[in-house]
């Protein structure tokens, strides 16, 4: 990196031992674990598509777009210059460029484009690669993806919007759907009085001919600039069931719908993406699914969006690890590179373990989404392990991203660095689509409703962990909980959920990763390694293998 020349007589010091942030690493080529996972999956034949995505994301300009979109967040324009209510959300062109990349790479549509084996894993890998660049744009992408199977079951709506939903061409225009090249879908469930308790919704939907009219509010309205939203509302009266409704931004008569944005949320992170508060003033809507079962309809969508939260957190972990490893191998202190200091090597090795375990579990869940309808074991992976993974990986990402930031010292704490943005992004996935406690209760619900599947899963895992005494004992302890009275589970919900996630990661690493990685993970996560990153101690050769696997280019 060059700097402005300064006359020698003015010079007070040389700039040295400063490590530029890395923004040109190909996230596919630099990730042996991802390559291994795809090679061993049904998506192996389509690896060329991921190679191409990785090459495109290695462009430093892509990272500059991501930084710019977060530095210049969206703005609400309630009125036009003549006082007409328009409720536009104005974005920097860098945001639109990122959405265009996501669309072009099929991140919003790929699992539903064809029936090829491995399509869900291929999509998950593409999501993971893009998530290492920018997180806010994953929000509308996630909701659009999750809405597709719901809307495919609604012939009238699908005929209206299906073509645009499945498009790979981004269209930023704020215009009626029939005129647009693509469509984005958002969600609206949360109200002031209820939070996660959707059954407390007070927004009212009343019939109006072939359609419905909505009146009420939403306290969190995700991506309010979307072309349409899936919204929960009371059907008929305040005592009615909660239904699910399709609420477009523009009505079929090409007039703006009665959805008024009150303000945009000023969020801790996820700043490139808009979240808002809205009022429904007799907003035009169509029903989606059985109106007596609106919450299950939305939960079907949420199952997919929770997987996206897991993948998004795994992507944050990976980018934080890349920055930490790159920096510490080039920054010197006390006579040698930081990465050569024994305590720092322990931290980096632990970061590498956490990142790889998160990746394997994320991709395994994606595979289960493809096979769950035909296989009870796959159904158990999807139904039980998705909330467990969302609880565990999303929470771990917060702490481990902070550790990665700390490896850069003060350089990691200033806003010129990528790490503060990653750290602000990290809590989002732990909160959205159900916070940690909601996830643990969902895990308990799955155990209670499908105990045979949970038992079968543990039996299968027990065989894989036969040569791992620590993990095998944890597996047996979890099996004992399944035999207890379910009314005793809830106080221990977080521990039970943690064990499901850790055991799943141990099994996947033992089956698919190098032996040294699996052994190090079991020792670190089931032994007495403590709870702070870097407290597990491995043999020096193990640390070397983990760090070389984390970023071979160093």
Coordinates of C-alpha atoms in Angstrom, one line a residue, residues 13-424:
X13 CA 7.8 8.1 11.9
X14 CA 7.4 5.3 9.4
X15 CA 4.2 3.3 9.0
X16 CA 5.2 -0.3 9.4
X17 CA 3.9 -3.4 11.1
X18 CA 0.4 -2.4 10.0
X19 CA -1.6 -5.1 8.2
X20 CA -4.2 -4.0 5.6
X21 CA -7.6 -5.6 5.8
X22 CA -7.9 -8.5 3.4
X23 CA -10.7 -8.0 0.8
X24 CA -9.5 -10.0 -2.2
X25 CA -9.4 -13.6 -0.9
X26 CA -11.6 -16.0 -2.9
X27 CA -13.9 -17.4 -0.2
X28 CA -14.3 -20.7 -2.1
X29 CA -10.6 -21.3 -2.9
X30 CA -9.5 -20.3 0.6
X31 CA -11.9 -22.7 2.4
X32 CA -10.8 -26.4 2.3
X33 CA -13.7 -27.3 4.7
X34 CA -16.3 -25.9 2.4
X35 CA -14.7 -27.7 -0.6
X36 CA -14.6 -31.0 1.4
X37 CA -18.3 -30.6 2.3
X38 CA -19.4 -30.0 -1.2
X39 CA -17.2 -32.8 -2.6
X40 CA -18.9 -35.2 -0.2
X41 CA -22.4 -34.0 -0.9
X42 CA -25.0 -34.5 -3.7
X43 CA -24.0 -31.0 -4.9
X44 CA -20.5 -32.1 -5.9
X45 CA -21.4 -32.1 -9.6
X46 CA -22.4 -28.4 -9.4
X47 CA -19.2 -27.2 -7.6
X48 CA -18.3 -25.2 -10.7
X49 CA -21.1 -22.7 -9.9
X50 CA -19.6 -22.2 -6.5
X51 CA -16.2 -21.7 -7.9
X52 CA -17.6 -18.9 -10.1
X53 CA -19.3 -17.2 -7.2
X54 CA -16.2 -17.3 -5.1
X55 CA -14.2 -15.7 -8.0
X56 CA -16.7 -12.9 -8.3
X57 CA -16.8 -12.3 -4.5
X58 CA -13.0 -12.0 -4.5
X59 CA -13.4 -8.6 -6.2
X60 CA -12.5 -5.9 -3.6
X61 CA -15.2 -3.7 -5.2
X62 CA -17.8 -6.1 -3.9
X63 CA -16.6 -5.5 -0.3
X64 CA -16.5 -1.8 -0.9
X65 CA -20.2 -2.0 -1.9
X66 CA -20.9 -3.9 1.3
X67 CA -19.1 -1.3 3.4
X68 CA -20.8 1.6 1.6
X69 CA -24.3 0.1 1.9
X70 CA -23.8 -0.1 5.7
X71 CA -22.2 3.3 5.9
X72 CA -25.1 4.9 4.0
X73 CA -28.2 3.2 5.4
X74 CA -31.7 3.4 3.8
X75 CA -33.8 6.6 4.3
X76 CA -37.6 6.9 4.6
X77 CA -39.2 9.3 2.2
X78 CA -42.9 9.6 3.4
X79 CA -44.0 12.2 0.8
X80 CA -43.1 13.3 -2.7
X81 CA -42.3 16.9 -3.5
X82 CA -46.0 17.8 -3.8
X83 CA -47.2 16.2 -0.6
X84 CA -48.5 12.9 -1.9
X85 CA -47.9 10.0 0.5
X86 CA -45.4 7.6 -1.2
X87 CA -43.6 5.9 1.7
X88 CA -40.5 5.1 -0.4
X89 CA -37.4 3.6 1.1
X90 CA -34.3 5.1 -0.6
X91 CA -31.2 3.0 -0.8
X92 CA -27.7 3.7 -1.9
X93 CA -26.8 2.1 -5.3
X94 CA -24.4 -0.2 -3.5
X95 CA -27.3 -2.0 -1.8
X96 CA -29.0 -2.5 -5.2
X97 CA -25.8 -3.9 -6.6
X98 CA -25.6 -6.4 -3.8
X99 CA -29.2 -7.5 -4.3
X100 CA -28.5 -7.9 -8.0
X101 CA -25.5 -10.2 -7.2
X102 CA -27.7 -12.3 -4.9
X103 CA -30.4 -12.6 -7.6
X104 CA -28.0 -13.5 -10.3
X105 CA -26.5 -16.3 -8.3
X106 CA -29.9 -17.8 -7.4
X107 CA -29.6 -17.2 -3.7
X108 CA -33.3 -16.2 -3.5
X109 CA -34.6 -19.0 -5.7
X110 CA -32.2 -21.9 -6.3
X111 CA -33.8 -24.7 -4.3
X112 CA -37.1 -24.3 -6.2
X113 CA -35.7 -23.9 -9.7
X114 CA -35.4 -27.6 -10.4
X115 CA -35.4 -31.0 -8.7
X116 CA -31.7 -31.8 -9.0
X117 CA -30.2 -33.7 -6.1
X118 CA -28.1 -31.5 -3.9
X119 CA -29.9 -28.2 -4.8
X120 CA -30.4 -27.3 -1.2
X121 CA -26.7 -27.8 -0.3
X122 CA -25.6 -25.9 -3.4
X123 CA -27.9 -23.0 -2.4
X124 CA -26.6 -23.1 1.2
X125 CA -23.0 -22.9 0.0
X126 CA -23.9 -19.9 -2.2
X127 CA -25.7 -18.2 0.7
X128 CA -22.7 -18.9 3.0
X129 CA -20.3 -17.4 0.4
X130 CA -22.4 -14.2 0.0
X131 CA -22.9 -13.9 3.7
X132 CA -19.2 -13.4 4.2
X133 CA -19.5 -10.2 2.2
X134 CA -22.7 -8.5 3.4
X135 CA -25.4 -9.6 5.8
X136 CA -28.2 -7.1 5.6
X137 CA -29.1 -8.0 2.0
X138 CA -29.6 -11.6 3.1
X139 CA -32.8 -10.5 5.0
X140 CA -35.1 -9.9 1.9
X141 CA -33.3 -12.8 0.1
X142 CA -34.2 -15.1 3.0
X143 CA -37.8 -14.1 3.2
X144 CA -38.3 -14.3 -0.6
X145 CA -36.9 -17.8 -0.7
X146 CA -39.0 -19.0 2.3
X147 CA -42.2 -17.5 0.7
X148 CA -41.9 -19.4 -2.6
X149 CA -43.3 -22.8 -1.5
X150 CA -46.2 -21.2 0.4
X151 CA -47.2 -19.1 -2.6
X152 CA -46.8 -21.9 -5.0
X153 CA -49.8 -23.5 -3.3
X154 CA -51.9 -20.4 -4.0
X155 CA -52.7 -20.5 -7.8
X156 CA -54.2 -17.0 -7.9
X157 CA -51.3 -15.3 -6.2
X158 CA -48.7 -17.5 -8.0
X159 CA -50.1 -16.5 -11.4
X160 CA -49.7 -12.9 -10.4
X161 CA -46.2 -13.0 -9.0
X162 CA -44.6 -16.4 -9.7
X163 CA -42.6 -15.2 -12.7
X164 CA -41.1 -12.2 -10.9
X165 CA -40.4 -14.3 -7.7
X166 CA -38.4 -16.8 -9.6
X167 CA -36.4 -14.2 -11.6
X168 CA -32.6 -14.0 -11.5
X169 CA -32.7 -10.4 -12.6
X170 CA -33.0 -7.7 -9.9
X171 CA -35.4 -4.8 -10.5
X172 CA -35.2 -1.9 -7.9
X173 CA -38.3 -0.1 -9.3
X174 CA -41.1 0.8 -6.8
X175 CA -43.9 -0.2 -9.2
X176 CA -46.9 -2.6 -9.5
X177 CA -45.9 -6.2 -9.7
X178 CA -47.0 -7.0 -13.3
X179 CA -44.5 -4.4 -14.6
X180 CA -41.5 -5.6 -12.6
X181 CA -38.8 -8.1 -13.6
X182 CA -38.5 -9.5 -10.1
X183 CA -40.3 -9.4 -6.8
X184 CA -39.1 -9.4 -3.2
X185 CA -41.2 -10.6 -0.2
X186 CA -41.0 -9.5 3.4
X187 CA -42.7 -10.5 6.6
X188 CA -44.9 -8.8 9.2
X189 CA -45.8 -10.6 12.5
X190 CA -44.5 -8.7 15.5
X191 CA -46.8 -6.3 17.3
X192 CA -46.1 -4.0 20.2
X193 CA -48.1 -6.0 22.7
X194 CA -47.0 -9.5 21.8
X195 CA -43.4 -9.7 20.6
X196 CA -42.7 -13.4 19.9
X197 CA -46.2 -14.2 21.1
X198 CA -48.0 -14.0 17.7
X199 CA -51.2 -15.2 19.3
X200 CA -51.4 -11.8 20.9
X201 CA -51.8 -10.1 17.5
X202 CA -54.5 -7.5 17.3
X203 CA -54.4 -6.5 13.6
X204 CA -57.8 -7.3 12.2
X205 CA -58.7 -8.7 8.8
X206 CA -62.3 -8.4 7.5
X207 CA -63.7 -9.8 4.3
X208 CA -64.2 -7.4 1.4
X209 CA -65.6 -9.3 -1.6
X210 CA -63.0 -11.7 -3.0
X211 CA -60.3 -10.0 -0.9
X212 CA -59.8 -8.8 2.7
X213 CA -59.0 -5.5 4.4
X214 CA -56.4 -5.2 7.2
X215 CA -56.4 -2.6 9.9
X216 CA -53.8 -2.5 12.7
X217 CA -50.0 -2.2 13.0
X218 CA -46.7 -4.1 13.0
X219 CA -43.9 -3.1 15.4
X220 CA -41.3 -4.9 13.2
X221 CA -42.0 -5.0 9.5
X222 CA -39.1 -6.6 7.8
X223 CA -37.9 -5.0 4.5
X224 CA -40.8 -2.6 4.2
X225 CA -39.7 -1.7 0.6
X226 CA -40.5 -5.3 -0.5
X227 CA -43.1 -5.8 -3.3
X228 CA -45.3 -7.7 -0.9
X229 CA -45.4 -9.1 2.7
X230 CA -46.8 -12.1 4.4
X231 CA -48.7 -10.8 7.4
X232 CA -50.5 -12.3 10.4
X233 CA -53.9 -10.8 11.4
X234 CA -57.0 -11.8 13.3
X235 CA -59.7 -13.2 11.0
X236 CA -63.1 -11.5 11.3
X237 CA -63.0 -10.1 14.8
X238 CA -60.7 -9.7 17.8
X239 CA -61.5 -13.2 19.1
X240 CA -61.0 -14.9 15.7
X241 CA -58.1 -17.1 14.7
X242 CA -54.8 -15.7 13.5
X243 CA -54.6 -16.0 9.7
X244 CA -51.8 -15.4 7.1
X245 CA -52.3 -12.8 4.4
X246 CA -50.5 -11.7 1.2
X247 CA -50.3 -7.9 1.4
X248 CA -48.8 -6.3 -1.8
X249 CA -47.2 -2.9 -1.9
X250 CA -49.4 -2.0 -4.9
X251 CA -53.0 -3.2 -5.2
X252 CA -54.2 -4.9 -8.4
X253 CA -55.7 -1.6 -9.6
X254 CA -52.2 -0.1 -9.6
X255 CA -52.8 2.1 -6.6
X256 CA -50.6 2.1 -3.5
X257 CA -51.9 -0.2 -0.8
X258 CA -52.9 1.1 2.6
X259 CA -49.6 0.3 4.3
X260 CA -48.1 3.4 5.9
X261 CA -44.5 3.3 7.1
X262 CA -44.3 5.2 10.4
X263 CA -40.6 5.1 10.7
X264 CA -37.5 2.9 10.0
X265 CA -35.8 1.2 12.9
X266 CA -32.4 2.6 14.0
X267 CA -30.8 -0.8 14.6
X268 CA -27.6 -1.9 16.3
X269 CA -26.5 -3.7 13.2
X270 CA -28.0 -4.9 9.9
X271 CA -27.9 -1.3 9.0
X272 CA -27.9 -1.7 5.2
X273 CA -31.3 -3.3 5.4
X274 CA -34.5 -1.5 6.3
X275 CA -36.8 -2.6 9.1
X276 CA -39.8 -0.5 9.9
X277 CA -43.0 0.1 11.8
X278 CA -46.2 0.3 9.8
X279 CA -49.9 0.9 10.1
X280 CA -52.5 -0.9 8.0
X281 CA -55.3 1.4 6.8
X282 CA -57.7 -1.0 5.2
X283 CA -54.8 -2.6 3.4
X284 CA -55.9 -4.9 0.6
X285 CA -54.9 -8.5 1.2
X286 CA -55.4 -12.1 0.0
X287 CA -55.5 -15.1 2.3
X288 CA -52.6 -17.6 2.3
X289 CA -53.3 -21.2 3.4
X290 CA -56.0 -22.2 5.9
X291 CA -57.1 -19.0 7.7
X292 CA -57.7 -21.0 10.8
X293 CA -54.0 -22.0 10.9
X294 CA -52.1 -18.8 10.0
X295 CA -49.4 -19.3 12.7
X296 CA -48.5 -22.8 11.4
X297 CA -48.4 -21.3 7.9
X298 CA -45.9 -18.7 9.0
X299 CA -43.9 -21.2 11.0
X300 CA -43.5 -23.3 7.9
X301 CA -41.8 -20.2 6.4
X302 CA -39.9 -19.6 9.6
X303 CA -38.3 -23.1 9.4
X304 CA -36.5 -22.0 6.3
X305 CA -35.6 -18.5 7.6
X306 CA -34.1 -20.1 10.7
X307 CA -31.9 -22.2 8.5
X308 CA -30.8 -18.9 6.9
X309 CA -30.0 -17.5 10.3
X310 CA -27.7 -20.4 11.0
X311 CA -26.0 -20.1 7.6
X312 CA -25.7 -16.3 8.1
X313 CA -24.0 -16.7 11.5
X314 CA -21.7 -19.4 10.1
X315 CA -20.7 -16.9 7.4
X316 CA -20.0 -14.2 9.9
X317 CA -17.8 -16.7 11.9
X318 CA -15.9 -17.6 8.7
X319 CA -15.2 -14.0 7.7
X320 CA -14.1 -13.1 11.3
X321 CA -11.8 -16.1 11.3
X322 CA -10.3 -15.1 7.9
X323 CA -9.6 -11.6 9.1
X324 CA -8.0 -12.8 12.4
X325 CA -5.8 -15.4 10.8
X326 CA -4.6 -13.1 8.1
X327 CA -3.8 -10.3 10.5
X328 CA -2.1 -12.3 13.2
X329 CA 0.2 -14.0 10.7
X330 CA 1.5 -10.6 9.5
X331 CA 1.4 -8.5 12.7
X332 CA 4.5 -8.8 14.8
X333 CA 4.9 -8.2 18.6
X334 CA 7.6 -9.2 21.1
X335 CA 9.9 -10.4 18.3
X336 CA 7.6 -12.7 16.3
X337 CA 4.3 -12.9 14.5
X338 CA 1.2 -12.8 16.7
X339 CA 0.1 -16.2 15.3
X340 CA 3.4 -17.7 16.6
X341 CA 2.6 -16.7 20.2
X342 CA 1.3 -19.9 22.0
X343 CA -1.7 -18.2 23.6
X344 CA -2.8 -16.6 20.3
X345 CA -2.4 -19.9 18.5
X346 CA -4.8 -21.4 21.0
X347 CA -7.4 -18.7 20.3
X348 CA -7.0 -19.0 16.5
X349 CA -7.3 -22.8 16.7
X350 CA -10.5 -22.5 18.7
X351 CA -11.9 -20.0 16.3
X352 CA -11.1 -22.4 13.4
X353 CA -12.8 -25.3 15.2
X354 CA -15.9 -23.3 15.9
X355 CA -16.1 -22.1 12.3
X356 CA -15.7 -25.5 10.7
X357 CA -18.2 -27.1 13.0
X358 CA -20.8 -24.4 12.2
X359 CA -20.2 -24.9 8.5
X360 CA -20.7 -28.7 8.6
X361 CA -23.9 -28.4 10.6
X362 CA -25.3 -25.7 8.4
X363 CA -24.8 -27.7 5.2
X364 CA -26.1 -30.9 6.8
X365 CA -29.3 -29.1 7.8
X366 CA -29.7 -27.8 4.2
X367 CA -29.4 -31.4 3.0
X368 CA -32.2 -32.4 5.4
X369 CA -34.5 -29.8 3.9
X370 CA -34.2 -31.6 0.6
X371 CA -35.0 -35.0 2.0
X372 CA -37.2 -34.5 5.0
X373 CA -40.5 -35.5 3.3
X374 CA -39.2 -39.0 2.5
X375 CA -37.0 -40.0 5.4
X376 CA -37.8 -39.8 9.2
X377 CA -34.1 -39.3 10.1
X378 CA -33.9 -36.4 7.7
X379 CA -37.1 -35.0 9.2
X380 CA -35.5 -35.2 12.6
X381 CA -32.5 -33.3 11.4
X382 CA -34.7 -30.6 10.0
X383 CA -37.3 -30.4 12.7
X384 CA -35.1 -30.8 15.8
X385 CA -31.6 -29.7 14.8
X386 CA -32.6 -26.5 13.0
X387 CA -33.8 -24.7 16.1
X388 CA -30.9 -26.3 18.1
X389 CA -28.4 -25.0 15.6
X390 CA -30.0 -21.6 15.5
X391 CA -29.8 -21.4 19.2
X392 CA -26.2 -22.6 19.5
X393 CA -24.4 -21.3 16.4
X394 CA -26.1 -17.8 16.4
X395 CA -25.1 -17.4 20.1
X396 CA -21.6 -18.7 19.7
X397 CA -21.0 -16.3 16.7
X398 CA -21.4 -13.3 19.0
X399 CA -18.7 -14.3 21.4
X400 CA -16.3 -15.7 18.8
X401 CA -16.6 -12.7 16.6
X402 CA -15.7 -10.6 19.5
X403 CA -12.6 -12.8 20.1
X404 CA -11.7 -12.4 16.4
X405 CA -12.0 -8.6 16.8
X406 CA -9.8 -8.7 19.8
X407 CA -7.0 -10.4 17.9
X408 CA -6.6 -7.1 15.9
X409 CA -6.4 -5.1 19.1
X410 CA -7.4 -1.4 18.7
X411 CA -7.3 -1.8 14.9
X412 CA -10.2 -4.2 15.2
X413 CA -12.2 -1.8 17.3
X414 CA -12.2 1.2 15.0
X415 CA -14.9 1.6 12.3
X416 CA -12.3 1.6 9.5
X417 CA -12.2 -2.2 10.2
X418 CA -14.7 -4.8 9.0
X419 CA -14.8 -6.5 12.4
X420 CA -17.1 -3.9 14.1
X421 CA -19.7 -4.4 11.4
X422 CA -19.5 -8.2 11.8
X423 CA -19.8 -7.9 15.6
X424 CA -22.9 -5.7 15.2

